[in-house]
Amino acid sequence: MEDDIWVATSGDGLLHYNYTNRETHKITVESGLPSNYVNSVMYDNGYLWLGTENGLCRYNPADSTVHTYYSTLALSSASFNVNASCKLRNGELMWGTNNGAVMFNPDKLYHTQLNGQIYFQNINISGSSVRENQDLLRGIPVNKQTDISFKYDQNTLTLEVLPIGVSSKEIKFSWKMEGLDTEWSHPSSQQIITYTNIPNGNFRLKVRMYNNSLSQIVDERTLDIHVIPLYWQTWWFRLVIFIIIMSTTFFVLKFYINRLKQRHAEDKIRFFTNTAHDLRTSITLINAPIQELNKEEELSEKGHYYLNLAMEQSERLSNVATQLLDFQKVDMGKGQLFLVMVDIVNLVYRRKTMFKSTAGKKNVILEFVSNRESYMSAVDELKIEKVVDNLISNAIKYSHTNGRVELTLNCNEYYWSLEVRDYGLGISDNAQKKLFKEFYRGDNKVNSRMVGSGIGLLLVKNYVLMHEGKVSLESKENEGSLFKINIPYKEVVEVAPVEHEEPGNVTSADGLSDQSEYKQEDDRSGKRKSILIVDDNKDLRNFLKCSFENQYYILEAGNEAWELLQKESPELIISDVMMPDMDGFELCKLIKSTFETSHIPVILLTSLCDKSDQLEGLGLGAEDYITKPFDISLLEQRIKSLMRNREIVREKALKLIKPENDEQQVILANELNDQFVKKAVEVIHNNMQNLDFDKESFAMEMHVSGSLLYKKIKALTGQSPIDFIKSIRLNRALELLQSHKYTITEVSELCGYSSISYFSTVFKKYFGKSPTEV
Ligand code: ADP
């Protein structure tokens, strides 16, 4: 205390200077003084009593608090005179003021606690009072408001507060917006609290009312404030947008990566395919000499054994290459489905028999059980054969010696399923997941010593999927596996159900008789279809002839092929490209552009360096190309599928041949053939009611000979001219009947039938229903 000097100033409040540390500090209105004009100071009992222009106050140096005496009128309103104070002997203090002298005992001066409340006089939002907006008030008076909400664009708030129960002079206000401010505002007598640009969110405005000396918080109130953001400013909206952007980016990236991967995979597959193609050609060329060698009689037992081993391995390799080629077709979406009605029981049985010797080598017993003796369903025979082959060959391959493989066929009206069970190595759970997805090859003792590609099962899956079926697998390691395929029953209409009446059996009432004059041709080849092989190399011709003799009636020609074609009409032509006189391309062009021969399919045997796609580009119209040296089984497959395709094309043609189909629609790819069929249909339609219309008049109107008409119609539609006329007439009859506009008698006349009973018989035989039933 001795080091302190207290200086009263006029305008700067009370100054405090400390000798020792030479520090000065000010006590002013801010600290709670009634005025900065301090006119007299008196020390008493630890306190400094200050007479100011605006009343008396007591300052406590110990804790720097100021106490004022507003409630004592004489002390609060008087202006104290300069230096007019003294301490009396009895301890009382005496002061000179503009209102006479005041005298009091400092110890007995009454210390009052203020008692007042904060009153919310008004709330302005963006310049207008909430009183004008009843929605904001929600029926609550302004002073009672505890929380208030307004929109993001009304973000200026003004709160007017008033003290009640105390005089404004005695108090100070201070406030803090929680969430925005970090500190309380400096206490002041200001009664209007303003906040502008309040951000979105929830805040709490706290208002405090202090006494002047700030030693007492007289009252405190809060007002909760909610600034409602626009929906796009809300956190959930932003989250949703964020998620959408992230997921879109993710999917776009994924799509892009997938495309890259796919392109990469396609390149790879193309590379594999080309390699596989070359491999297979070479392997085929290796096989032939080995086979020849094997026939040598001087060869020792050991020699035969080694050769057999070599053959076995190279055949396996060749199978892998074939699988690879098949797979590429499916993968590129080029694998088409050629559905025909097939006896599934017979098919599985045949495949099982094929594996007898393979199973025999491991002493594996092959069993086949079926719940039906025969079951017809539409499938692509070659593909299903491959599916069955793959499953059986895997089952045998992964069986133990002396094992057993069970084939169970279950057929019903909705689907058929084939189970192939073995009791061999089995497949681990981990491997099962990968099996149908990748070119997966299990890690087992069989795979470690046998070639394979891991494509077999992928092919199985793809082929089954093409048939809209399912593949499933149950397996346990070291116990065995059960592969099951499930394929829905399907029906396709075979080539129109034409009844081939025995000659002379039914005497034709309409003058249409059977095709006896061409019967002889069919007899010559038995039931076999004829193939013409054109090649100047006699050895190759012989080789092909030997290979196909059992299945087809073979015609051969060297350079004189075209001459032969004037006489014969084979079902298919296989021609070499390289020939001295007329090469294969020229021959093919000639065949395809000549009306009499344009319907005959041609397979060209090309040399390795002619790329087949380039050949196709030449637009020669050949149905297929095979590069030499070729695998005879491949050629055989192509022949089969070409013949089968032709049946499908014929079927399609028959369906399309309807009068309402307009001229523009192309029924057959070859223009000559297309025009021919269209013309034929037109001629028959023009002669619909003509009772005397027979095959001779048909041929005449078509400007061709009877035999050529037969050949062409048969080749293009699978029917004889008479049957063709009949099916068109009957289809027309069916249409007329279904239109309900004509009686049966009228229909029979309109379609060229002289007697109703004959019409009914023929109709019923063709459609399975009598005209009356229809
Ligand atoms: P590959 O037999 O040429 O390896 P597949 O696609 O036919 O190719 O089979 C893929 C893999 O699936 C095989 O490597 C083998 O590990 C496993 N696998 C297939 N069938 C069976 C089976 N019946 N028993 C055990 N493992 C099998």
mmCIF file of C-alpha atoms in Angstrom, residues 286-537:
data_model
loop_
_atom_site.group_PDB
_atom_site.id
_atom_site.type_symbol
_atom_site.label_atom_id
_atom_site.label_comp_id
_atom_site.label_asym_id
_atom_site.label_seq_id
_atom_site.Cartn_x
_atom_site.Cartn_y
_atom_site.Cartn_z
ATOM 1 C CA ILE A 286 1.588 -84.512 -86.548
ATOM 2 C CA ASN A 287 -1.207 -86.991 -85.945
ATOM 3 C CA ALA A 288 -1.447 -88.217 -89.507
ATOM 4 C CA PRO A 289 2.144 -89.448 -89.800
ATOM 5 C CA ILE A 290 1.971 -90.987 -86.335
ATOM 6 C CA GLN A 291 -1.112 -92.906 -87.369
ATOM 7 C CA GLU A 292 0.698 -94.058 -90.484
ATOM 8 C CA LEU A 293 3.738 -95.047 -88.450
ATOM 9 C CA ASN A 294 1.565 -96.971 -86.063
ATOM 10 C CA LYS A 295 0.383 -99.143 -88.932
ATOM 11 C CA GLU A 296 3.940 -100.300 -89.654
ATOM 12 C CA GLU A 297 4.196 -103.937 -88.902
ATOM 13 C CA GLU A 298 7.885 -104.009 -88.072
ATOM 14 C CA LEU A 299 7.334 -101.645 -85.200
ATOM 15 C CA SER A 300 8.168 -103.099 -81.795
ATOM 16 C CA GLU A 301 5.710 -103.313 -78.946
ATOM 17 C CA LYS A 302 7.529 -100.503 -77.214
ATOM 18 C CA GLY A 303 7.383 -98.455 -80.405
ATOM 19 C CA HIS A 304 3.599 -98.834 -80.546
ATOM 20 C CA TYR A 305 3.359 -97.929 -76.898
ATOM 21 C CA TYR A 306 5.340 -94.738 -77.398
ATOM 22 C CA LEU A 307 3.381 -93.804 -80.483
ATOM 23 C CA ASN A 308 0.087 -94.339 -78.665
ATOM 24 C CA LEU A 309 1.326 -92.148 -75.869
ATOM 25 C CA ALA A 310 2.260 -89.445 -78.343
ATOM 26 C CA MET A 311 -1.117 -89.737 -80.076
ATOM 27 C CA GLU A 312 -3.009 -89.506 -76.821
ATOM 28 C CA GLN A 313 -1.177 -86.380 -75.768
ATOM 29 C CA SER A 314 -1.477 -84.679 -79.112
ATOM 30 C CA GLU A 315 -5.196 -85.447 -79.244
ATOM 31 C CA ARG A 316 -5.616 -83.897 -75.839
ATOM 32 C CA LEU A 317 -3.734 -80.844 -77.028
ATOM 33 C CA SER A 318 -5.878 -80.671 -80.089
ATOM 34 C CA ASN A 319 -9.003 -80.824 -77.871
ATOM 35 C CA VAL A 320 -7.760 -77.945 -75.801
ATOM 36 C CA ALA A 321 -7.186 -75.931 -78.953
ATOM 37 C CA THR A 322 -10.687 -76.764 -80.174
ATOM 38 C CA GLN A 323 -12.152 -75.684 -76.838
ATOM 39 C CA LEU A 324 -10.274 -72.437 -77.092
ATOM 40 C CA LEU A 325 -11.719 -71.796 -80.525
ATOM 41 C CA ASP A 326 -15.230 -72.686 -79.358
ATOM 42 C CA PHE A 327 -14.871 -70.452 -76.380
ATOM 43 C CA GLN A 328 -13.807 -67.515 -78.450
ATOM 44 C CA LYS A 329 -16.902 -67.890 -80.585
ATOM 45 C CA VAL A 330 -19.186 -67.812 -77.561
ATOM 46 C CA ASP A 331 -17.229 -65.002 -75.976
ATOM 47 C CA MET A 332 -17.438 -62.833 -79.048
ATOM 48 C CA GLY A 333 -21.173 -63.443 -79.198
ATOM 49 C CA LYS A 334 -20.732 -65.291 -82.461
ATOM 50 C CA GLY A 335 -21.975 -68.603 -81.162
ATOM 51 C CA GLN A 336 -25.440 -68.996 -82.571
ATOM 52 C CA LEU A 337 -27.994 -71.454 -81.396
ATOM 53 C CA PHE A 338 -29.397 -73.830 -83.990
ATOM 54 C CA LEU A 339 -32.295 -75.472 -82.260
ATOM 55 C CA VAL A 340 -33.607 -78.797 -83.473
ATOM 56 C CA MET A 341 -35.701 -81.421 -81.748
ATOM 57 C CA VAL A 342 -33.298 -83.988 -80.349
ATOM 58 C CA ASP A 343 -33.804 -87.120 -78.287
ATOM 59 C CA ILE A 344 -31.849 -86.130 -75.194
ATOM 60 C CA VAL A 345 -31.819 -89.630 -73.735
ATOM 61 C CA ASN A 346 -30.280 -90.970 -76.881
ATOM 62 C CA LEU A 347 -27.806 -88.103 -77.041
ATOM 63 C CA VAL A 348 -26.507 -88.680 -73.514
ATOM 64 C CA TYR A 349 -26.399 -92.406 -74.123
ATOM 65 C CA ARG A 350 -24.354 -91.937 -77.282
ATOM 66 C CA ARG A 351 -21.905 -89.613 -75.545
ATOM 67 C CA LYS A 352 -21.549 -92.048 -72.690
ATOM 68 C CA THR A 353 -20.707 -94.820 -75.147
ATOM 69 C CA MET A 354 -18.076 -92.612 -76.739
ATOM 70 C CA PHE A 355 -16.267 -92.403 -73.411
ATOM 71 C CA LYS A 356 -16.283 -96.130 -72.798
ATOM 72 C CA SER A 357 -12.701 -96.672 -73.861
ATOM 73 C CA THR A 358 -11.373 -93.599 -72.020
ATOM 74 C CA ALA A 359 -13.127 -94.771 -68.864
ATOM 75 C CA GLY A 360 -11.861 -98.292 -69.479
ATOM 76 C CA LYS A 361 -8.261 -97.111 -69.384
ATOM 77 C CA LYS A 362 -8.715 -95.987 -65.789
ATOM 78 C CA ASN A 363 -11.062 -98.835 -65.041
ATOM 79 C CA VAL A 364 -13.793 -96.339 -64.243
ATOM 80 C CA ILE A 365 -17.345 -97.634 -64.459
ATOM 81 C CA LEU A 366 -19.731 -95.369 -66.385
ATOM 82 C CA GLU A 367 -23.394 -95.682 -65.393
ATOM 83 C CA PHE A 368 -26.344 -94.046 -67.047
ATOM 84 C CA VAL A 369 -29.862 -93.856 -65.625
ATOM 85 C CA SER A 370 -32.791 -92.015 -67.182
ATOM 86 C CA ASN A 371 -36.383 -91.697 -66.041
ATOM 87 C CA ARG A 372 -37.585 -91.823 -69.658
ATOM 88 C CA GLU A 373 -36.835 -94.035 -72.611
ATOM 89 C CA SER A 374 -36.858 -91.129 -74.951
ATOM 90 C CA TYR A 375 -37.348 -87.396 -74.528
ATOM 91 C CA MET A 376 -37.510 -84.902 -77.343
ATOM 92 C CA SER A 377 -36.580 -81.304 -76.677
ATOM 93 C CA ALA A 378 -35.187 -78.532 -78.811
ATOM 94 C CA VAL A 379 -31.457 -78.002 -78.291
ATOM 95 C CA ASP A 380 -28.387 -77.163 -80.299
ATOM 96 C CA GLU A 381 -27.150 -80.699 -80.650
ATOM 97 C CA LEU A 382 -23.469 -79.956 -81.172
ATOM 98 C CA LYS A 383 -23.328 -77.639 -78.192
ATOM 99 C CA ILE A 384 -25.153 -79.967 -75.840
ATOM 100 C CA GLU A 385 -22.865 -82.757 -76.994
ATOM 101 C CA LYS A 386 -19.918 -80.617 -75.988
ATOM 102 C CA VAL A 387 -21.471 -79.853 -72.619
ATOM 103 C CA VAL A 388 -22.061 -83.523 -71.905
ATOM 104 C CA ASP A 389 -18.608 -84.470 -73.218
ATOM 105 C CA ASN A 390 -16.906 -81.931 -70.998
ATOM 106 C CA LEU A 391 -18.729 -83.054 -67.891
ATOM 107 C CA ILE A 392 -18.134 -86.738 -68.538
ATOM 108 C CA SER A 393 -14.507 -86.258 -69.493
ATOM 109 C CA ASN A 394 -13.854 -84.167 -66.364
ATOM 110 C CA ALA A 395 -15.604 -86.723 -64.189
ATOM 111 C CA ILE A 396 -13.424 -89.499 -65.583
ATOM 112 C CA LYS A 397 -10.304 -87.378 -65.537
ATOM 113 C CA TYR A 398 -10.691 -86.437 -61.871
ATOM 114 C CA SER A 399 -11.847 -89.904 -60.722
ATOM 115 C CA HIS A 400 -9.568 -92.368 -58.959
ATOM 116 C CA THR A 401 -8.688 -95.568 -60.767
ATOM 117 C CA ASN A 402 -11.440 -98.160 -60.354
ATOM 118 C CA GLY A 403 -13.861 -95.330 -59.640
ATOM 119 C CA ARG A 404 -17.398 -94.797 -60.773
ATOM 120 C CA VAL A 405 -19.133 -92.049 -62.718
ATOM 121 C CA GLU A 406 -22.911 -91.828 -62.625
ATOM 122 C CA LEU A 407 -24.990 -90.010 -65.197
ATOM 123 C CA THR A 408 -28.575 -89.358 -64.167
ATOM 124 C CA LEU A 409 -31.027 -87.861 -66.604
ATOM 125 C CA ASN A 410 -34.320 -86.504 -65.340
ATOM 126 C CA CYS A 411 -36.880 -85.303 -67.819
ATOM 127 C CA ASN A 412 -40.274 -83.763 -67.283
ATOM 128 C CA GLU A 413 -42.637 -81.513 -69.150
ATOM 129 C CA TYR A 414 -40.928 -78.326 -67.998
ATOM 130 C CA TYR A 415 -37.244 -79.102 -68.116
ATOM 131 C CA TRP A 416 -34.613 -81.783 -68.267
ATOM 132 C CA SER A 417 -31.623 -82.123 -65.985
ATOM 133 C CA LEU A 418 -28.445 -84.114 -66.207
ATOM 134 C CA GLU A 419 -26.375 -84.964 -63.157
ATOM 135 C CA VAL A 420 -22.802 -86.140 -63.552
ATOM 136 C CA ARG A 421 -21.441 -87.525 -60.313
ATOM 137 C CA ASP A 422 -17.963 -88.808 -59.601
ATOM 138 C CA TYR A 423 -16.273 -90.040 -56.460
ATOM 139 C CA GLY A 424 -12.852 -88.654 -57.225
ATOM 140 C CA LEU A 425 -10.690 -85.750 -56.147
ATOM 141 C CA GLY A 426 -13.495 -83.264 -55.540
ATOM 142 C CA ILE A 427 -13.141 -79.511 -55.550
ATOM 143 C CA SER A 428 -12.315 -77.286 -52.575
ATOM 144 C CA ASP A 429 -14.790 -74.580 -51.530
ATOM 145 C CA ASN A 430 -12.341 -71.928 -52.555
ATOM 146 C CA ALA A 431 -11.892 -73.360 -56.009
ATOM 147 C CA GLN A 432 -15.648 -73.781 -56.485
ATOM 148 C CA LYS A 433 -16.108 -70.024 -56.329
ATOM 149 C CA LYS A 434 -13.666 -69.456 -59.170
ATOM 150 C CA LEU A 435 -14.644 -72.384 -61.291
ATOM 151 C CA PHE A 436 -17.204 -70.895 -63.669
ATOM 152 C CA LYS A 437 -15.698 -67.439 -63.665
ATOM 153 C CA GLU A 438 -12.114 -67.716 -64.764
ATOM 154 C CA PHE A 439 -9.959 -70.000 -66.755
ATOM 155 C CA TYR A 440 -9.475 -71.842 -63.555
ATOM 156 C CA ARG A 441 -7.495 -75.022 -63.201
ATOM 157 C CA GLY A 442 -7.461 -76.755 -59.886
ATOM 158 C CA ASP A 443 -4.279 -77.506 -58.012
ATOM 159 C CA ASN A 444 -4.360 -81.262 -57.990
ATOM 160 C CA LYS A 445 -2.283 -84.212 -58.957
ATOM 161 C CA VAL A 446 -4.207 -84.811 -62.177
ATOM 162 C CA ASN A 447 -3.756 -81.276 -63.445
ATOM 163 C CA SER A 448 -0.096 -81.294 -62.602
ATOM 164 C CA ARG A 449 0.567 -83.933 -65.222
ATOM 165 C CA MET A 450 -2.123 -83.302 -67.816
ATOM 166 C CA VAL A 451 -2.617 -80.451 -70.219
ATOM 167 C CA GLY A 452 -5.807 -78.485 -69.920
ATOM 168 C CA SER A 453 -7.038 -74.977 -70.379
ATOM 169 C CA GLY A 454 -9.680 -74.444 -67.723
ATOM 170 C CA ILE A 455 -12.026 -73.524 -70.535
ATOM 171 C CA GLY A 456 -14.162 -76.646 -70.503
ATOM 172 C CA LEU A 457 -16.374 -75.570 -67.637
ATOM 173 C CA LEU A 458 -16.654 -72.029 -68.934
ATOM 174 C CA LEU A 459 -17.889 -73.444 -72.210
ATOM 175 C CA VAL A 460 -20.326 -75.671 -70.353
ATOM 176 C CA LYS A 461 -21.680 -72.672 -68.513
ATOM 177 C CA ASN A 462 -21.919 -70.503 -71.610
ATOM 178 C CA TYR A 463 -23.605 -73.160 -73.718
ATOM 179 C CA VAL A 464 -26.070 -73.960 -70.958
ATOM 180 C CA LEU A 465 -26.823 -70.254 -70.524
ATOM 181 C CA MET A 466 -27.427 -69.959 -74.245
ATOM 182 C CA HIS A 467 -30.098 -72.623 -73.740
ATOM 183 C CA GLU A 468 -31.503 -70.526 -70.876
ATOM 184 C CA GLY A 469 -30.468 -73.223 -68.434
ATOM 185 C CA LYS A 470 -28.471 -73.387 -65.227
ATOM 186 C CA VAL A 471 -25.354 -75.193 -64.052
ATOM 187 C CA SER A 472 -24.775 -76.066 -60.438
ATOM 188 C CA LEU A 473 -22.103 -77.874 -58.541
ATOM 189 C CA GLU A 474 -21.845 -79.734 -55.273
ATOM 190 C CA SER A 475 -18.474 -81.004 -54.267
ATOM 191 C CA LYS A 476 -16.320 -81.945 -51.343
ATOM 192 C CA GLU A 477 -12.609 -82.308 -51.492
ATOM 193 C CA ASN A 478 -11.520 -85.953 -51.671
ATOM 194 C CA GLU A 479 -15.121 -87.160 -51.802
ATOM 195 C CA GLY A 480 -16.213 -86.292 -55.310
ATOM 196 C CA SER A 481 -18.229 -83.837 -57.318
ATOM 197 C CA LEU A 482 -21.725 -83.526 -58.691
ATOM 198 C CA PHE A 483 -22.272 -81.277 -61.690
ATOM 199 C CA LYS A 484 -25.855 -80.645 -62.625
ATOM 200 C CA ILE A 485 -27.284 -78.908 -65.652
ATOM 201 C CA ASN A 486 -30.877 -77.859 -65.902
ATOM 202 C CA ILE A 487 -32.331 -76.899 -69.259
ATOM 203 C CA PRO A 488 -35.928 -75.863 -69.893
ATOM 204 C CA TYR A 489 -38.021 -77.901 -72.278
ATOM 205 C CA LYS A 490 -38.419 -76.256 -75.629
ATOM 206 C CA GLU A 491 -40.181 -77.067 -78.789
ATOM 207 C CA VAL A 492 -39.391 -75.977 -82.309
ATOM 208 C CA VAL A 493 -41.464 -76.750 -85.316
ATOM 209 C CA GLU A 494 -39.554 -79.058 -87.540
ATOM 210 C CA VAL A 495 -39.711 -78.575 -91.282
ATOM 211 C CA ALA A 496 -43.444 -78.287 -91.993
ATOM 212 C CA PRO A 497 -45.257 -81.518 -91.274
ATOM 213 C CA VAL A 498 -45.610 -82.656 -94.832
ATOM 214 C CA GLU A 499 -47.211 -85.982 -95.329
ATOM 215 C CA HIS A 500 -45.338 -88.096 -97.846
ATOM 216 C CA GLU A 501 -48.086 -90.241 -99.234
ATOM 217 C CA GLU A 502 -47.085 -93.593 -100.626
ATOM 218 C CA PRO A 503 -47.386 -93.497 -104.408
ATOM 219 C CA GLY A 504 -50.745 -94.807 -105.498
ATOM 220 C CA ASN A 505 -51.954 -94.938 -101.961
ATOM 221 C CA VAL A 506 -54.205 -91.918 -102.174
ATOM 222 C CA THR A 507 -55.439 -91.177 -105.632
ATOM 223 C CA SER A 508 -55.153 -87.484 -105.984
ATOM 224 C CA ALA A 509 -58.464 -85.953 -106.622
ATOM 225 C CA ASP A 510 -56.875 -82.690 -107.656
ATOM 226 C CA GLY A 511 -54.597 -84.189 -110.222
ATOM 227 C CA LEU A 512 -51.462 -83.723 -108.142
ATOM 228 C CA SER A 513 -49.473 -86.895 -108.144
ATOM 229 C CA ASP A 514 -46.240 -87.785 -106.377
ATOM 230 C CA GLN A 515 -42.693 -87.326 -107.490
ATOM 231 C CA SER A 516 -42.094 -90.877 -108.749
ATOM 232 C CA GLU A 517 -39.833 -89.801 -111.559
ATOM 233 C CA TYR A 518 -37.302 -88.473 -109.076
ATOM 234 C CA LYS A 519 -37.643 -91.351 -106.728
ATOM 235 C CA GLN A 520 -34.879 -93.094 -108.565
ATOM 236 C CA GLU A 521 -32.418 -90.374 -107.604
ATOM 237 C CA ASP A 522 -33.105 -90.823 -103.919
ATOM 238 C CA ASP A 523 -32.819 -94.580 -104.254
ATOM 239 C CA ARG A 524 -29.417 -94.339 -105.812
ATOM 240 C CA SER A 525 -28.011 -92.777 -102.733
ATOM 241 C CA GLY A 526 -30.275 -94.620 -100.368
ATOM 242 C CA LYS A 527 -31.305 -92.002 -97.867
ATOM 243 C CA ARG A 528 -27.896 -90.362 -98.004
ATOM 244 C CA LYS A 529 -27.328 -86.841 -99.126
ATOM 245 C CA SER A 530 -24.909 -86.251 -101.954
ATOM 246 C CA ILE A 531 -21.712 -84.241 -101.769
ATOM 247 C CA LEU A 532 -19.562 -83.172 -104.695
ATOM 248 C CA ILE A 533 -15.832 -82.996 -104.007
ATOM 249 C CA VAL A 534 -13.896 -80.842 -106.444
ATOM 250 C CA ASP A 535 -10.097 -81.065 -106.359
ATOM 251 C CA ASP A 536 -7.461 -81.656 -108.977
ATOM 252 C CA ASN A 537 -5.386 -83.598 -106.471
#
